[in-house]
Amino acid sequence: MSESPRTPEAHTPEAAVPARAKGEPRFPDGPAPDPAGSHFERRIRSFQPRRSRVTTSQSDALQRLWPKWGLDIDGQRVLDLDEMFEGRERVVLEIGFGMGEATAQMAADDPDTGILAVDVHTPGQGNLLGLAERNGLTNVRVANGDAIILLREMLRPASLDGLRVYFPDPWPKKRHHKRRLIQPEFLSLAAVPLKPGALVHCATDWEDYAEQMLEVLTEHPDYVNTQADGGYAPRPEFRPLTRFEGQGLDKGHAVHDLLFHRAETATETATAPVQD
């Protein structure tokens, strides 16, 4: 999953966090490096964590705001989303938010919707927390870890009003396609915490991945395409056009949006992802 962006968007240069002593936690009050530890099975991962440079402001946001707006995906508890988002009308799950600019924009545009944003990219986690604070966004929570464990272990059935997966890692080499997030097993798992009628929104700029997404979503009995022709959807106004996406469009890349609803009745109990 695209918890870390393939090409980070440009940012004003900023000093990096000073080196820490050997054995000292990177962020004592921030996200854990491996929140689920060895509690769960080994399997094919759809993401690659990147521990790239963290700026001073990102580090500060992680230290100050993580206890308030962050959570580690440890698989050891079930989340109360109503309490977490202070009784907001809707809660959506976003898997993979990069540096968080688009997430922050969507949160600002729709303050009645809570966004549970999952990523493993530490600089992006700090950046989104900082954006939330600067813009007075109280409807964003940042989750650190494996979204599969979150979906399977930590979310109640029919607790989500939507799922967003924007520009996930395309794993372009054919031998790596099994690592792509949008697979039948993932869709079965996600169907459980999604409410009937919940909106599932995917977007990608990789043509063959878009074709795969459309195929597996169309064939899965728990999802229904919102488009009468059974194809791709126009980009909805609520999904911001990011700089990365704009650069791709300038180069002639085609971006495809897919909008599906969770069917009114799930067909079967979700299964765990394929083991490695």
mmCIF file of C-alpha atoms in Angstrom:
data_model
loop_
_atom_site.group_PDB
_atom_site.id
_atom_site.type_symbol
_atom_site.label_atom_id
_atom_site.label_comp_id
_atom_site.label_asym_id
_atom_site.label_seq_id
_atom_site.Cartn_x
_atom_site.Cartn_y
_atom_site.Cartn_z
ATOM 1 C CA MET A 1 0.000 0.000 0.000
ATOM 2 C CA SER A 2 1.194 3.480 -0.591
ATOM 3 C CA GLU A 3 1.908 4.368 2.983
ATOM 4 C CA SER A 4 5.044 5.994 1.631
ATOM 5 C CA PRO A 5 4.919 8.104 -1.530
ATOM 6 C CA ARG A 6 6.848 6.930 -4.610
ATOM 7 C CA THR A 7 7.963 10.484 -5.348
ATOM 8 C CA PRO A 8 7.718 12.851 -2.357
ATOM 9 C CA GLU A 9 6.308 16.252 -3.168
ATOM 10 C CA ALA A 10 8.622 19.218 -2.940
ATOM 11 C CA HIS A 11 8.944 20.984 0.393
ATOM 12 C CA THR A 12 10.902 23.912 1.702
ATOM 13 C CA PRO A 13 14.294 22.640 2.918
ATOM 14 C CA GLU A 14 14.470 22.286 6.669
ATOM 15 C CA ALA A 15 17.028 21.091 9.136
ATOM 16 C CA ALA A 16 17.016 17.385 9.920
ATOM 17 C CA VAL A 17 16.601 16.053 13.428
ATOM 18 C CA PRO A 18 19.973 15.774 15.229
ATOM 19 C CA ALA A 19 21.494 12.308 15.555
ATOM 20 C CA ARG A 20 20.434 10.339 18.640
ATOM 21 C CA ALA A 21 22.530 8.179 20.906
ATOM 22 C CA LYS A 22 22.745 4.455 20.192
ATOM 23 C CA GLY A 23 19.738 2.604 21.609
ATOM 24 C CA GLU A 24 17.770 5.796 22.237
ATOM 25 C CA PRO A 25 14.173 5.648 20.874
ATOM 26 C CA ARG A 26 13.708 7.792 17.801
ATOM 27 C CA PHE A 27 10.470 9.303 19.087
ATOM 28 C CA PRO A 28 9.900 8.356 22.742
ATOM 29 C CA ASP A 29 6.344 9.711 22.696
ATOM 30 C CA GLY A 30 5.679 9.052 19.022
ATOM 31 C CA PRO A 31 4.937 6.136 16.671
ATOM 32 C CA ALA A 32 6.490 2.776 17.470
ATOM 33 C CA PRO A 33 8.900 1.304 14.900
ATOM 34 C CA ASP A 34 7.037 -2.052 14.844
ATOM 35 C CA PRO A 35 3.742 -1.663 16.710
ATOM 36 C CA ALA A 36 2.369 -5.164 16.089
ATOM 37 C CA GLY A 37 5.691 -6.857 16.828
ATOM 38 C CA SER A 38 5.577 -10.629 16.351
ATOM 39 C CA HIS A 39 1.941 -11.027 17.415
ATOM 40 C CA PHE A 40 0.751 -11.792 13.896
ATOM 41 C CA GLU A 41 1.679 -14.109 11.065
ATOM 42 C CA ARG A 42 4.288 -13.462 8.456
ATOM 43 C CA ARG A 43 2.798 -12.775 5.031
ATOM 44 C CA ILE A 44 3.397 -10.963 1.794
ATOM 45 C CA ARG A 45 3.576 -7.233 2.483
ATOM 46 C CA SER A 46 1.952 -4.715 0.187
ATOM 47 C CA PHE A 47 4.150 -1.895 1.470
ATOM 48 C CA GLN A 48 7.776 -1.076 2.199
ATOM 49 C CA PRO A 49 8.361 1.155 5.225
ATOM 50 C CA ARG A 50 10.744 4.056 4.510
ATOM 51 C CA ARG A 51 12.511 5.725 7.403
ATOM 52 C CA SER A 52 13.715 8.741 5.471
ATOM 53 C CA ARG A 53 14.829 12.099 6.820
ATOM 54 C CA VAL A 54 12.542 13.666 9.408
ATOM 55 C CA THR A 55 12.664 17.441 9.701
ATOM 56 C CA THR A 56 12.710 19.343 12.951
ATOM 57 C CA SER A 57 9.089 20.476 12.587
ATOM 58 C CA GLN A 58 7.915 16.946 11.738
ATOM 59 C CA SER A 59 9.761 15.569 14.755
ATOM 60 C CA ASP A 60 8.236 18.234 16.973
ATOM 61 C CA ALA A 61 4.736 17.386 15.702
ATOM 62 C CA LEU A 62 5.305 13.676 16.313
ATOM 63 C CA GLN A 63 6.501 14.268 19.869
ATOM 64 C CA ARG A 64 3.755 16.721 20.840
ATOM 65 C CA LEU A 65 0.741 15.532 18.878
ATOM 66 C CA TRP A 66 1.122 11.770 18.647
ATOM 67 C CA PRO A 67 -0.270 11.150 22.165
ATOM 68 C CA LYS A 68 -3.323 13.217 21.194
ATOM 69 C CA TRP A 69 -3.996 12.328 17.549
ATOM 70 C CA GLY A 70 -1.846 9.290 16.796
ATOM 71 C CA LEU A 71 -2.233 5.569 17.384
ATOM 72 C CA ASP A 72 -0.131 2.476 16.798
ATOM 73 C CA ILE A 73 -1.686 -0.471 14.991
ATOM 74 C CA ASP A 74 -0.808 -3.165 17.512
ATOM 75 C CA GLY A 75 -3.781 -5.458 16.935
ATOM 76 C CA GLN A 76 -4.383 -5.690 20.684
ATOM 77 C CA ARG A 77 -7.569 -3.615 21.007
ATOM 78 C CA VAL A 78 -10.773 -2.718 19.206
ATOM 79 C CA LEU A 79 -11.143 0.970 18.415
ATOM 80 C CA ASP A 80 -14.179 3.004 19.429
ATOM 81 C CA LEU A 81 -14.418 5.270 16.391
ATOM 82 C CA ASP A 82 -17.369 7.197 17.770
ATOM 83 C CA GLU A 83 -15.356 8.183 20.816
ATOM 84 C CA MET A 84 -12.186 8.763 18.815
ATOM 85 C CA PHE A 85 -13.898 11.178 16.430
ATOM 86 C CA GLU A 86 -16.151 12.794 19.009
ATOM 87 C CA GLY A 87 -19.423 11.552 17.541
ATOM 88 C CA ARG A 88 -18.891 12.802 13.997
ATOM 89 C CA GLU A 89 -21.453 11.812 11.403
ATOM 90 C CA ARG A 90 -19.074 9.736 9.264
ATOM 91 C CA VAL A 91 -15.672 8.063 9.544
ATOM 92 C CA VAL A 92 -13.587 7.026 6.546
ATOM 93 C CA LEU A 93 -10.360 5.064 6.415
ATOM 94 C CA GLU A 94 -7.565 6.319 4.177
ATOM 95 C CA ILE A 95 -4.735 3.888 3.470
ATOM 96 C CA GLY A 96 -1.525 5.573 2.367
ATOM 97 C CA PHE A 97 -1.479 9.372 2.597
ATOM 98 C CA GLY A 98 2.077 10.278 1.608
ATOM 99 C CA MET A 99 2.930 13.673 3.065
ATOM 100 C CA GLY A 100 -0.696 14.327 4.016
ATOM 101 C CA GLU A 101 -1.519 17.476 2.023
ATOM 102 C CA ALA A 102 -4.515 15.938 0.250
ATOM 103 C CA THR A 103 -5.747 14.352 3.482
ATOM 104 C CA ALA A 104 -5.569 17.674 5.298
ATOM 105 C CA GLN A 105 -7.436 19.401 2.460
ATOM 106 C CA MET A 106 -10.237 16.823 2.500
ATOM 107 C CA ALA A 107 -10.477 17.115 6.285
ATOM 108 C CA ALA A 108 -10.759 20.901 6.046
ATOM 109 C CA ASP A 109 -13.408 20.687 3.326
ATOM 110 C CA ASP A 110 -15.549 18.185 5.275
ATOM 111 C CA PRO A 111 -15.167 18.751 9.029
ATOM 112 C CA ASP A 112 -18.138 16.487 9.840
ATOM 113 C CA THR A 113 -16.243 13.463 8.509
ATOM 114 C CA GLY A 114 -13.529 11.849 10.595
ATOM 115 C CA ILE A 115 -10.502 10.578 8.666
ATOM 116 C CA LEU A 116 -8.500 7.682 10.058
ATOM 117 C CA ALA A 117 -5.329 7.987 7.982
ATOM 118 C CA VAL A 118 -2.899 5.042 7.929
ATOM 119 C CA ASP A 119 0.731 5.165 6.839
ATOM 120 C CA VAL A 120 4.163 3.897 7.825
ATOM 121 C CA HIS A 121 6.116 6.849 6.422
ATOM 122 C CA THR A 122 7.399 8.686 9.490
ATOM 123 C CA PRO A 123 8.012 12.094 7.844
ATOM 124 C CA GLY A 124 4.502 11.978 6.372
ATOM 125 C CA GLN A 125 2.994 11.146 9.750
ATOM 126 C CA GLY A 126 4.713 14.166 11.299
ATOM 127 C CA ASN A 127 3.794 16.390 8.372
ATOM 128 C CA LEU A 128 0.086 15.486 8.532
ATOM 129 C CA LEU A 129 -0.028 16.043 12.294
ATOM 130 C CA GLY A 130 1.562 19.452 11.794
ATOM 131 C CA LEU A 131 -0.897 20.358 9.053
ATOM 132 C CA ALA A 132 -3.810 19.312 11.250
ATOM 133 C CA GLU A 133 -2.617 21.522 14.089
ATOM 134 C CA ARG A 134 -1.852 24.554 11.925
ATOM 135 C CA ASN A 135 -5.219 24.364 10.189
ATOM 136 C CA GLY A 136 -7.289 23.577 13.281
ATOM 137 C CA LEU A 137 -8.325 20.151 11.994
ATOM 138 C CA THR A 138 -9.725 18.031 14.802
ATOM 139 C CA ASN A 139 -11.183 15.368 12.510
ATOM 140 C CA VAL A 140 -7.901 13.629 11.566
ATOM 141 C CA ARG A 141 -6.269 10.718 13.378
ATOM 142 C CA VAL A 142 -2.975 9.244 12.195
ATOM 143 C CA ALA A 143 -2.425 5.487 12.493
ATOM 144 C CA ASN A 144 0.995 3.870 12.272
ATOM 145 C CA GLY A 145 1.413 0.312 11.040
ATOM 146 C CA ASP A 146 -0.118 -2.390 8.873
ATOM 147 C CA ALA A 147 -3.599 -1.551 7.591
ATOM 148 C CA ILE A 148 -4.378 -5.260 7.239
ATOM 149 C CA ILE A 149 -4.037 -5.738 11.003
ATOM 150 C CA LEU A 150 -6.149 -2.634 11.574
ATOM 151 C CA LEU A 151 -8.945 -3.933 9.348
ATOM 152 C CA ARG A 152 -8.901 -7.459 10.698
ATOM 153 C CA GLU A 153 -8.240 -6.947 14.403
ATOM 154 C CA MET A 154 -9.108 -3.398 15.452
ATOM 155 C CA LEU A 155 -12.255 -2.254 13.641
ATOM 156 C CA ARG A 156 -15.809 -3.288 14.482
ATOM 157 C CA PRO A 157 -18.079 -4.649 11.746
ATOM 158 C CA ALA A 158 -19.989 -1.935 9.864
ATOM 159 C CA SER A 159 -18.062 0.893 11.533
ATOM 160 C CA LEU A 160 -16.679 2.709 8.466
ATOM 161 C CA ASP A 161 -18.517 4.958 6.032
ATOM 162 C CA GLY A 162 -15.811 4.836 3.415
ATOM 163 C CA LEU A 163 -12.418 3.577 2.278
ATOM 164 C CA ARG A 164 -9.882 5.620 0.303
ATOM 165 C CA VAL A 165 -6.808 4.184 -1.394
ATOM 166 C CA TYR A 166 -5.078 6.835 -3.481
ATOM 167 C CA PHE A 167 -2.024 6.038 -5.593
ATOM 168 C CA PRO A 168 -0.957 2.854 -3.811
ATOM 169 C CA ASP A 169 2.424 1.367 -4.575
ATOM 170 C CA PRO A 170 1.999 -0.103 -8.095
ATOM 171 C CA TRP A 171 4.702 -2.752 -7.680
ATOM 172 C CA PRO A 172 5.314 -2.447 -11.439
ATOM 173 C CA LYS A 173 7.369 -5.614 -11.963
ATOM 174 C CA LYS A 174 5.136 -8.532 -12.887
ATOM 175 C CA ARG A 175 6.698 -10.818 -10.280
ATOM 176 C CA HIS A 176 5.721 -8.284 -7.610
ATOM 177 C CA HIS A 177 2.066 -7.912 -8.633
ATOM 178 C CA LYS A 178 1.097 -10.274 -5.793
ATOM 179 C CA ARG A 179 2.144 -7.473 -3.420
ATOM 180 C CA ARG A 180 -0.400 -5.023 -4.765
ATOM 181 C CA LEU A 181 -2.935 -4.012 -2.138
ATOM 182 C CA ILE A 182 -6.132 -4.203 -4.187
ATOM 183 C CA GLN A 183 -6.633 -7.961 -4.377
ATOM 184 C CA PRO A 184 -9.723 -10.158 -3.773
ATOM 185 C CA GLU A 185 -8.487 -11.168 -0.295
ATOM 186 C CA PHE A 186 -8.052 -7.532 0.746
ATOM 187 C CA LEU A 187 -11.496 -6.604 -0.551
ATOM 188 C CA SER A 188 -13.109 -9.435 1.417
ATOM 189 C CA LEU A 189 -11.327 -8.261 4.547
ATOM 190 C CA ALA A 190 -12.300 -4.625 4.032
ATOM 191 C CA ALA A 191 -15.959 -5.495 3.446
ATOM 192 C CA VAL A 192 -16.445 -6.430 7.111
ATOM 193 C CA PRO A 193 -15.817 -3.017 8.767
ATOM 194 C CA LEU A 194 -17.486 -1.156 5.886
ATOM 195 C CA LYS A 195 -21.131 -0.227 6.335
ATOM 196 C CA PRO A 196 -23.572 -1.284 3.609
ATOM 197 C CA GLY A 197 -23.463 1.435 0.979
ATOM 198 C CA ALA A 198 -20.058 2.746 2.122
ATOM 199 C CA LEU A 199 -18.046 4.391 -0.660
ATOM 200 C CA VAL A 200 -14.812 2.715 -1.741
ATOM 201 C CA HIS A 201 -12.633 5.116 -3.723
ATOM 202 C CA CYS A 202 -9.380 4.081 -5.391
ATOM 203 C CA ALA A 203 -7.148 6.101 -7.704
ATOM 204 C CA THR A 204 -3.987 5.218 -9.616
ATOM 205 C CA ASP A 205 -1.851 6.544 -12.440
ATOM 206 C CA TRP A 206 -0.641 3.077 -13.482
ATOM 207 C CA GLU A 207 -2.775 1.806 -16.371
ATOM 208 C CA ASP A 208 -2.363 -1.910 -15.717
ATOM 209 C CA TYR A 209 -3.008 -1.490 -11.993
ATOM 210 C CA ALA A 210 -6.171 0.487 -12.791
ATOM 211 C CA GLU A 211 -7.290 -2.395 -15.004
ATOM 212 C CA GLN A 212 -6.575 -4.882 -12.205
ATOM 213 C CA MET A 213 -8.468 -2.741 -9.669
ATOM 214 C CA LEU A 214 -11.475 -2.493 -11.957
ATOM 215 C CA GLU A 215 -11.442 -6.219 -12.627
ATOM 216 C CA VAL A 216 -11.200 -7.403 -9.017
ATOM 217 C CA LEU A 217 -13.696 -4.836 -7.702
ATOM 218 C CA THR A 218 -16.186 -5.669 -10.455
ATOM 219 C CA GLU A 219 -15.879 -9.412 -9.874
ATOM 220 C CA HIS A 220 -16.132 -9.190 -6.089
ATOM 221 C CA PRO A 221 -19.734 -9.755 -4.930
ATOM 222 C CA ASP A 222 -19.404 -7.327 -2.005
ATOM 223 C CA TYR A 223 -18.893 -4.245 -4.209
ATOM 224 C CA VAL A 224 -21.010 -2.445 -6.784
ATOM 225 C CA ASN A 225 -19.698 0.040 -9.325
ATOM 226 C CA THR A 226 -21.271 3.492 -9.093
ATOM 227 C CA GLN A 227 -20.833 3.955 -12.847
ATOM 228 C CA ALA A 228 -23.667 2.696 -15.019
ATOM 229 C CA ASP A 229 -21.236 1.668 -17.760
ATOM 230 C CA GLY A 230 -19.164 -0.381 -15.315
ATOM 231 C CA GLY A 231 -16.029 1.645 -15.955
ATOM 232 C CA TYR A 232 -13.908 4.313 -14.338
ATOM 233 C CA ALA A 233 -15.365 7.404 -12.670
ATOM 234 C CA PRO A 234 -14.516 11.083 -13.167
ATOM 235 C CA ARG A 235 -12.359 12.471 -10.372
ATOM 236 C CA PRO A 236 -14.842 13.608 -7.703
ATOM 237 C CA GLU A 237 -14.503 17.158 -6.443
ATOM 238 C CA PHE A 238 -13.712 16.007 -2.909
ATOM 239 C CA ARG A 239 -10.430 14.381 -3.989
ATOM 240 C CA PRO A 240 -7.855 17.174 -4.342
ATOM 241 C CA LEU A 241 -5.491 17.267 -7.286
ATOM 242 C CA THR A 242 -2.042 16.837 -5.745
ATOM 243 C CA ARG A 243 1.175 18.291 -7.107
ATOM 244 C CA PHE A 244 2.480 14.792 -7.767
ATOM 245 C CA GLU A 245 -0.660 13.958 -9.731
ATOM 246 C CA GLY A 246 -0.443 17.253 -11.625
ATOM 247 C CA GLN A 247 3.135 16.511 -12.638
ATOM 248 C CA GLY A 248 2.034 13.132 -13.938
ATOM 249 C CA LEU A 249 -0.806 14.667 -15.921
ATOM 250 C CA ASP A 250 1.634 17.170 -17.426
ATOM 251 C CA LYS A 251 3.703 14.210 -18.609
ATOM 252 C CA GLY A 252 0.689 12.580 -20.206
ATOM 253 C CA HIS A 253 -0.042 10.027 -17.500
ATOM 254 C CA ALA A 254 -3.678 8.947 -17.262
ATOM 255 C CA VAL A 255 -5.180 8.951 -13.760
ATOM 256 C CA HIS A 256 -8.094 6.609 -13.142
ATOM 257 C CA ASP A 257 -10.608 6.906 -10.291
ATOM 258 C CA LEU A 258 -12.743 3.968 -9.256
ATOM 259 C CA LEU A 259 -15.876 4.517 -7.146
ATOM 260 C CA PHE A 260 -17.681 1.484 -5.753
ATOM 261 C CA HIS A 261 -20.259 0.994 -3.016
ATOM 262 C CA ARG A 262 -20.103 -1.759 -0.442
ATOM 263 C CA ALA A 263 -23.006 -4.062 -1.293
ATOM 264 C CA GLU A 264 -25.963 -4.152 1.071
ATOM 265 C CA THR A 265 -25.131 -7.691 2.214
ATOM 266 C CA ALA A 266 -21.651 -9.189 2.446
ATOM 267 C CA THR A 267 -21.464 -12.638 0.908
ATOM 268 C CA GLU A 268 -19.049 -14.356 3.261
ATOM 269 C CA THR A 269 -16.701 -13.882 6.185
ATOM 270 C CA ALA A 270 -13.488 -12.129 5.243
ATOM 271 C CA THR A 271 -10.374 -14.224 4.875
ATOM 272 C CA ALA A 272 -6.830 -13.330 5.894
ATOM 273 C CA PRO A 273 -4.407 -12.250 3.170
ATOM 274 C CA VAL A 274 -2.333 -14.899 1.418
ATOM 275 C CA GLN A 275 0.568 -16.170 3.508
ATOM 276 C CA ASP A 276 4.125 -15.811 2.324
#
